[in-house]
CSV table of C-alpha atoms in Angstrom, one decimal:
chain,number,residue,atom,x,y,z
Q,1,SER,CA,20.6,2.7,27.8
Q,2,LEU,CA,17.5,2.2,25.7
Q,3,LEU,CA,17.4,-0.2,22.8
Q,4,PRO,CA,16.4,0.9,19.2
Q,5,GLY,CA,12.8,-0.2,19.4
Q,6,GLN,CA,12.3,1.8,22.7
Q,7,LEU,CA,14.1,4.9,21.3
Q,8,PHE,CA,11.7,4.7,18.4
Q,9,ARG,CA,8.6,5.0,20.5
Q,10,LEU,CA,10.3,7.6,22.6
Q,11,TYR,CA,11.0,9.8,19.7
Q,12,THR,CA,8.0,9.2,17.5
Q,13,ARG,CA,4.6,7.9,18.7
Q,14,ASP,CA,3.4,5.7,21.4
Q,15,ALA,CA,1.6,2.5,20.9
Q,16,SER,CA,-1.8,3.8,22.3
Q,17,THR,CA,-1.7,6.8,20.0
Q,18,THR,CA,-0.9,4.7,16.9
Q,19,VAL,CA,-4.0,2.2,17.7
Q,20,LEU,CA,-6.3,5.3,17.9
Q,21,ALA,CA,-4.9,7.0,14.8
Q,22,VAL,CA,-5.6,3.5,12.9
Q,23,LEU,CA,-9.0,3.0,14.3
Q,24,GLY,CA,-9.9,6.9,13.4
Q,25,TRP,CA,-8.7,6.4,9.7
Q,26,THR,CA,-10.7,3.1,9.5
Q,27,THR,CA,-13.9,5.1,10.6
Q,28,LEU,CA,-13.3,8.1,8.3
Q,29,PHE,CA,-12.9,5.8,5.4
Q,30,SER,CA,-16.0,4.0,6.2
Q,31,ILE,CA,-18.1,7.0,6.5
Q,32,TYR,CA,-16.7,8.4,3.4
Q,33,ALA,CA,-17.3,5.2,1.3
Q,34,TYR,CA,-20.9,5.1,2.6
Q,35,GLY,CA,-21.4,8.9,1.6
Q,36,LEU,CA,-20.2,8.4,-1.9
Q,37,LYS,CA,-22.4,5.4,-2.5
Q,38,PHE,CA,-25.3,7.4,-1.3
Q,39,LEU,CA,-24.4,10.0,-3.9
Q,40,LEU,CA,-23.6,7.7,-6.7
Q,41,MET,CA,-27.0,6.0,-5.9
Q,42,THR,CA,-28.9,9.2,-6.5
Q,43,LYS,CA,-26.8,10.5,-9.6
Q,44,LYS,CA,-27.4,7.3,-11.6
Q,45,LEU,CA,-24.2,7.4,-13.6
Q,46,PRO,CA,-24.5,5.3,-16.9
Q,47,MET,CA,-22.9,1.8,-16.6
Q,48,SER,CA,-20.5,0.7,-19.4
Q,49,GLU,CA,-21.7,-2.3,-21.6
Q,50,ALA,CA,-19.1,-4.5,-20.0
Q,51,ALA,CA,-20.4,-3.9,-16.5
Q,52,LYS,CA,-24.1,-4.6,-17.6
Q,53,GLY,CA,-22.6,-7.8,-19.3
Q,54,ARG,CA,-21.2,-9.0,-16.1
Q,55,GLY,CA,-24.7,-8.4,-14.4
Q,56,THR,CA,-23.5,-5.6,-12.1
Q,57,SER,CA,-26.4,-4.1,-10.3
Q,58,ARG,CA,-27.0,-0.5,-9.6
Q,59,GLU,CA,-26.1,-1.1,-5.9
Q,60,GLU,CA,-22.9,-2.9,-6.8
Q,61,PHE,CA,-21.9,-0.4,-9.5
Q,62,ALA,CA,-22.2,2.4,-6.6
Q,63,LYS,CA,-20.1,0.4,-4.2
Q,64,ASN,CA,-17.4,-0.4,-6.8
Q,65,VAL,CA,-17.1,3.2,-8.1
Q,66,ALA,CA,-17.3,4.6,-4.3
Q,67,SER,CA,-14.3,2.1,-3.3
Q,68,CYS,CA,-12.2,3.3,-6.3
Q,69,ILE,CA,-12.7,7.1,-5.4
Q,70,VAL,CA,-12.0,6.2,-1.7
Q,71,ALA,CA,-8.7,4.7,-2.7
Q,72,ILE,CA,-7.8,7.4,-5.3
Q,73,THR,CA,-8.7,10.5,-3.1
Q,74,THR,CA,-7.5,9.4,0.4
Q,75,ASP,CA,-5.0,6.9,-0.2
Q,76,ASP,CA,-3.1,6.6,-3.4
Q,77,LEU,CA,-2.6,10.2,-4.2
Q,78,TYR,CA,-1.0,10.9,-0.7
Q,79,LEU,CA,0.4,7.7,0.7
Q,80,GLY,CA,2.1,6.1,-2.0
Q,81,PRO,CA,4.1,9.2,-3.1
Q,82,THR,CA,4.8,10.2,0.4
Q,83,ALA,CA,6.2,6.6,1.0
Q,84,LEU,CA,8.1,6.6,-2.0
Q,85,MET,CA,9.8,9.9,-1.2
Q,86,LEU,CA,10.5,8.6,2.3
Q,87,SER,CA,12.3,5.5,0.9
Q,88,PHE,CA,14.5,7.8,-1.3
Q,89,ARG,CA,15.5,9.9,1.8
Q,90,TYR,CA,16.2,6.8,3.8
Q,91,GLN,CA,18.4,5.6,0.9
Q,92,ALA,CA,20.1,9.0,0.6
Q,93,GLY,CA,20.8,9.0,4.4
Q,94,GLY,CA,23.5,6.2,3.8
Q,95,TYR,CA,24.3,3.6,6.4
Q,96,PRO,CA,23.5,2.7,9.1
Q,97,ALA,CA,20.7,5.3,8.9
Q,98,ALA,CA,19.4,3.6,5.8
Q,99,LEU,CA,18.9,0.5,7.8
Q,100,SER,CA,17.8,2.2,11.2
Q,101,ALA,CA,18.3,5.6,12.6
Q,102,PHE,CA,18.6,4.2,15.9
Q,103,LEU,CA,22.0,2.2,15.1
Q,104,GLN,CA,23.7,5.6,15.6
Q,105,PRO,CA,24.6,6.9,19.1
Q,106,ALA,CA,22.8,10.1,18.4
Q,107,PRO,CA,20.1,9.8,15.6
Q,108,PRO,CA,20.0,13.1,13.5
Q,109,VAL,CA,16.8,15.3,13.6
Q,110,GLU,CA,16.2,14.6,9.8
Q,111,ALA,CA,16.3,10.7,10.5
Q,112,LEU,CA,13.7,11.1,13.5
Q,113,GLU,CA,11.5,13.2,11.2
Q,114,ASN,CA,11.7,10.4,8.7
Q,115,ASP,CA,10.7,7.8,11.2
Q,116,ARG,CA,7.9,9.9,12.6
Q,117,LEU,CA,6.4,10.5,9.2
Q,118,CYS,CA,6.8,6.9,8.1
Q,119,CYS,CA,4.8,5.9,11.4
Q,120,GLN,CA,2.1,8.3,10.5
Q,121,VAL,CA,1.8,7.1,6.9
Q,122,GLY,CA,1.9,3.4,8.4
Q,123,GLU,CA,-1.3,4.4,10.5
Q,124,LEU,CA,-3.1,5.6,7.4
Q,125,PHE,CA,-2.1,2.5,5.3
Q,126,THR,CA,-3.1,0.1,8.1
Q,127,GLY,CA,-6.4,2.1,8.7
Q,128,ASN,CA,-7.1,1.7,5.1
Q,129,ILE,CA,-6.5,-1.9,5.0
Q,130,LEU,CA,-8.8,-2.3,7.9
Q,131,TYR,CA,-11.5,-0.6,6.3
Q,132,GLN,CA,-11.2,-2.9,3.3
Q,133,VAL,CA,-11.3,-6.0,5.5
Q,134,ILE,CA,-14.5,-4.8,7.2
Q,135,PHE,CA,-16.1,-4.0,3.8
Q,136,TRP,CA,-15.3,-7.3,2.4
Q,137,LEU,CA,-17.3,-8.6,5.4
Q,138,LEU,CA,-20.0,-6.3,4.5
Q,139,ARG,CA,-19.9,-7.8,1.0
Q,140,TRP,CA,-18.6,-4.8,-0.8
Q,141,GLU,CA,-16.2,-7.0,-2.2
Q,142,THR,CA,-16.1,-10.8,-2.9
Q,143,GLY,CA,-13.6,-13.6,-3.4
Q,144,PHE,CA,-11.5,-15.5,-0.8
Q,145,ASP,CA,-8.3,-14.3,-2.6
Q,146,THR,CA,-9.3,-10.8,-2.1
Q,147,LEU,CA,-9.8,-11.4,1.8
Q,148,LEU,CA,-6.4,-13.1,1.8
Q,149,HIS,CA,-4.7,-10.1,0.0
Q,150,HIS,CA,-6.3,-7.8,2.6
Q,151,ILE,CA,-5.4,-9.8,5.6
Q,152,GLY,CA,-1.8,-10.1,4.3
Q,153,PHE,CA,-1.5,-6.4,3.9
Q,154,PHE,CA,-2.9,-6.0,7.2
Q,155,VAL,CA,-0.3,-8.1,8.9
Q,156,ALA,CA,2.1,-6.0,6.9
Q,157,GLY,CA,0.6,-2.8,8.1
Q,158,TYR,CA,0.9,-4.2,11.7
Q,159,LEU,CA,4.6,-5.0,11.2
Q,160,ILE,CA,5.2,-1.6,9.8
Q,161,LEU,CA,3.8,0.0,12.8
Q,162,ASP,CA,5.7,-2.3,15.1
Q,163,LEU,CA,9.0,-2.2,13.4
Q,164,THR,CA,9.1,1.1,11.6
Q,165,VAL,CA,12.6,1.2,13.2
Q,166,PHE,CA,13.4,-0.3,10.0
Q,167,GLY,CA,12.2,2.8,8.1
Q,168,LYS,CA,13.5,2.0,4.6
Q,169,LEU,CA,11.9,-1.3,4.4
Q,170,SER,CA,8.6,0.1,5.8
Q,171,ALA,CA,8.4,3.0,3.4
Q,172,GLY,CA,9.5,0.7,0.5
Q,173,ALA,CA,6.7,-1.6,1.0
Q,174,MET,CA,4.1,1.3,1.3
Q,175,SER,CA,5.8,3.2,-1.8
Q,176,MET,CA,4.0,0.3,-3.9
Q,177,GLU,CA,0.9,2.2,-3.5
Q,178,VAL,CA,2.3,4.8,-6.1
Q,179,SER,CA,1.0,2.4,-8.9
Q,180,SER,CA,-2.3,1.7,-7.2
Q,181,VAL,CA,-3.9,5.2,-8.3
Q,182,PHE,CA,-3.6,4.0,-11.9
Q,183,LEU,CA,-5.1,0.6,-11.1
Q,184,SER,CA,-8.1,2.4,-9.2
Q,185,LEU,CA,-8.5,4.9,-12.2
Q,186,HIS,CA,-8.7,1.9,-14.6
Q,187,LEU,CA,-11.0,-0.2,-12.4
Q,188,MET,CA,-13.3,2.9,-12.1
Q,189,PHE,CA,-13.6,4.2,-15.5
Q,190,ARG,CA,-14.1,0.6,-17.1
Q,191,GLN,CA,-17.4,0.5,-15.4
Q,192,ILE,CA,-18.7,4.1,-16.4
Q,193,ASP,CA,-20.1,4.4,-20.0
Q,194,GLY,CA,-18.7,6.6,-22.5
Q,195,LYS,CA,-15.8,6.5,-25.2
Q,196,LEU,CA,-13.8,9.1,-23.1
Q,197,CYS,CA,-14.0,6.8,-19.8
Q,198,ALA,CA,-12.9,3.7,-22.0
Q,199,LEU,CA,-10.0,5.7,-23.2
Q,200,VAL,CA,-9.1,6.9,-19.7
Q,201,SER,CA,-9.3,3.2,-18.3
Q,202,GLU,CA,-7.0,1.8,-20.9
Q,203,ALA,CA,-4.5,4.5,-20.6
Q,204,ALA,CA,-4.5,4.1,-16.7
Q,205,ALA,CA,-3.9,0.3,-17.4
Q,206,ALA,CA,-0.9,1.0,-19.4
Q,207,VAL,CA,0.5,3.5,-16.8
Q,208,PHE,CA,-0.3,1.1,-14.0
Q,209,ALA,CA,1.9,-1.5,-15.5
Q,210,LEU,CA,4.9,0.9,-16.2
Q,211,SER,CA,4.7,2.1,-12.6
Q,212,PHE,CA,4.2,-1.5,-11.3
Q,213,ILE,CA,7.4,-2.6,-12.9
Q,214,LEU,CA,9.5,0.4,-11.9
Q,215,VAL,CA,8.3,0.8,-8.3
Q,216,ARG,CA,7.1,-2.6,-7.2
Q,217,ILE,CA,9.6,-4.9,-8.9
Q,218,PHE,CA,12.7,-2.9,-9.3
Q,219,TRP,CA,12.7,-0.3,-6.5
Q,220,TYR,CA,10.9,-2.5,-3.8
Q,221,GLY,CA,13.0,-5.5,-5.1
Q,222,PHE,CA,16.2,-3.5,-4.4
Q,223,ILE,CA,14.9,-2.4,-0.9
Q,224,VAL,CA,14.1,-6.2,0.0
Q,225,ILE,CA,17.2,-7.6,-1.2
Q,226,ASP,CA,19.3,-4.9,0.6
Q,227,PHE,CA,17.4,-5.6,3.8
Q,228,ASN,CA,17.9,-9.3,3.6
Q,229,TYR,CA,21.7,-8.9,2.8
Q,230,ASN,CA,22.0,-6.8,6.1
Q,231,PHE,CA,19.7,-8.9,8.1
Q,232,TRP,CA,21.1,-12.1,7.1
Q,233,MET,CA,24.7,-11.6,6.1
Q,234,GLU,CA,25.7,-8.8,8.4
Q,235,PRO,CA,23.8,-9.4,11.6
Q,236,PHE,CA,26.3,-7.8,13.7
Q,237,LYS,CA,25.0,-4.4,12.4
Q,238,LEU,CA,21.7,-5.1,14.5
Q,239,THR,CA,21.0,-4.8,18.1
Q,240,SER,CA,19.3,-7.5,20.3
Q,241,ASP,CA,15.9,-6.2,20.1
Q,242,MET,CA,16.1,-6.0,16.3
Q,243,VAL,CA,16.6,-9.7,15.9
Q,244,VAL,CA,13.5,-11.0,17.3
Q,245,PRO,CA,10.7,-13.2,16.1
Q,246,LYS,CA,8.7,-10.2,15.0
Q,247,ALA,CA,11.7,-9.1,12.9
Q,248,TYR,CA,12.2,-12.5,11.4
Q,249,CYS,CA,8.3,-12.4,10.5
Q,250,ALA,CA,8.8,-9.0,9.0
Q,251,CYS,CA,11.5,-10.3,6.9
Q,252,PHE,CA,9.6,-13.2,5.6
Q,253,VAL,CA,6.2,-11.1,4.9
Q,254,PHE,CA,8.1,-8.1,3.1
Q,255,SER,CA,10.0,-10.5,1.0
Q,256,LEU,CA,7.0,-12.7,0.3
Q,257,GLY,CA,5.5,-9.5,-0.8
Q,258,TRP,CA,8.1,-8.9,-3.5
Q,259,VAL,CA,7.7,-12.6,-4.8
Q,260,LEU,CA,4.0,-12.0,-5.2
Q,261,GLN,CA,4.7,-8.8,-7.1
Q,262,LEU,CA,6.9,-10.9,-9.4
Q,263,TYR,CA,4.3,-13.4,-9.8
Q,264,TRP,CA,1.6,-10.9,-10.6
Q,265,SER,CA,3.8,-9.0,-13.0
Q,266,GLN,CA,3.3,-11.2,-15.9
Q,267,MET,CA,-0.4,-10.9,-15.6
Q,268,VAL,CA,-0.1,-7.1,-15.3
Q,269,VAL,CA,2.2,-6.8,-18.3
Q,270,THR,CA,-0.1,-9.0,-20.5
Q,271,LYS,CA,-3.1,-7.0,-19.7
Q,272,ALA,CA,-1.5,-3.7,-20.3
Q,273,ALA,CA,-0.1,-4.9,-23.7
Q,274,LYS,CA,-3.8,-5.8,-24.6
Q,275,ALA,CA,-5.1,-2.4,-23.4
Q,276,ALA,CA,-2.3,-0.8,-25.3
Q,277,LYS,CA,-3.5,-2.5,-28.6
Q,278,ALA,CA,-6.9,-1.6,-28.1
Q,279,MET,CA,-5.9,2.1,-27.7
Q,280,LEU,CA,-4.0,2.0,-31.0
Q,281,ALA,CA,-6.7,0.1,-32.8
Q,282,ASP,CA,-9.2,3.0,-31.7
Q,283,ALA,CA,-6.8,5.6,-32.8
Q,284,ALA,CA,-6.4,4.1,-36.1
């Protein structure tokens, strides 16, 4: 009989299709970003005083805004909500389906559909991260910490695609992108001049902080703790091809991802509090 990892590929997508899909998404993101940059260079949107104060050039401004638009329109608005919905569906499926559909003798159709969609969303996620790595190399972004962030998430994307047999863990990791749309809105509008843009930027920062705590800290934290409990405390639930070096690596990477969210949460809340005070001051 086939093991869970083999069944997953049999019922969802083969590895070569997944690789082509990731490269296809990377190409589309790249073309889209360059097209937006060209339009922004011709439209000459007014830069905010803060952006001018940082010495931002017109080309840097166009790159920054284009990157935010790409993130909002192709990644954040679809990927995050879809992954969050999937994580809820996995949880509602109960055990063992919430751990892996393939721990059941005959996986139900609904569980297979969840895994198939999770794999497709994972391809989009990984393609987007690869595009960000490439554009860091092209100097659209700077900072070694940013590169480490992208590489870390690319490794997570690979593990999602290779171990989507753990559907809830994979969907939970990607569901954190729900909050990213508000971060992208904040970063984009703070660079564009105008009182309304400043207001939108401050409001987006506040909502980002709230969604960060709810999704990245509480919901993803629950998923990570639940997975670790099953992985370490009840290993008899797993089959031989689930307890392999890659699975241990996934356990470490996704757990570390939550620890990083905890570390960043203090900074996020502090900045959101400052933004809220600024909004109240403007309203007064």
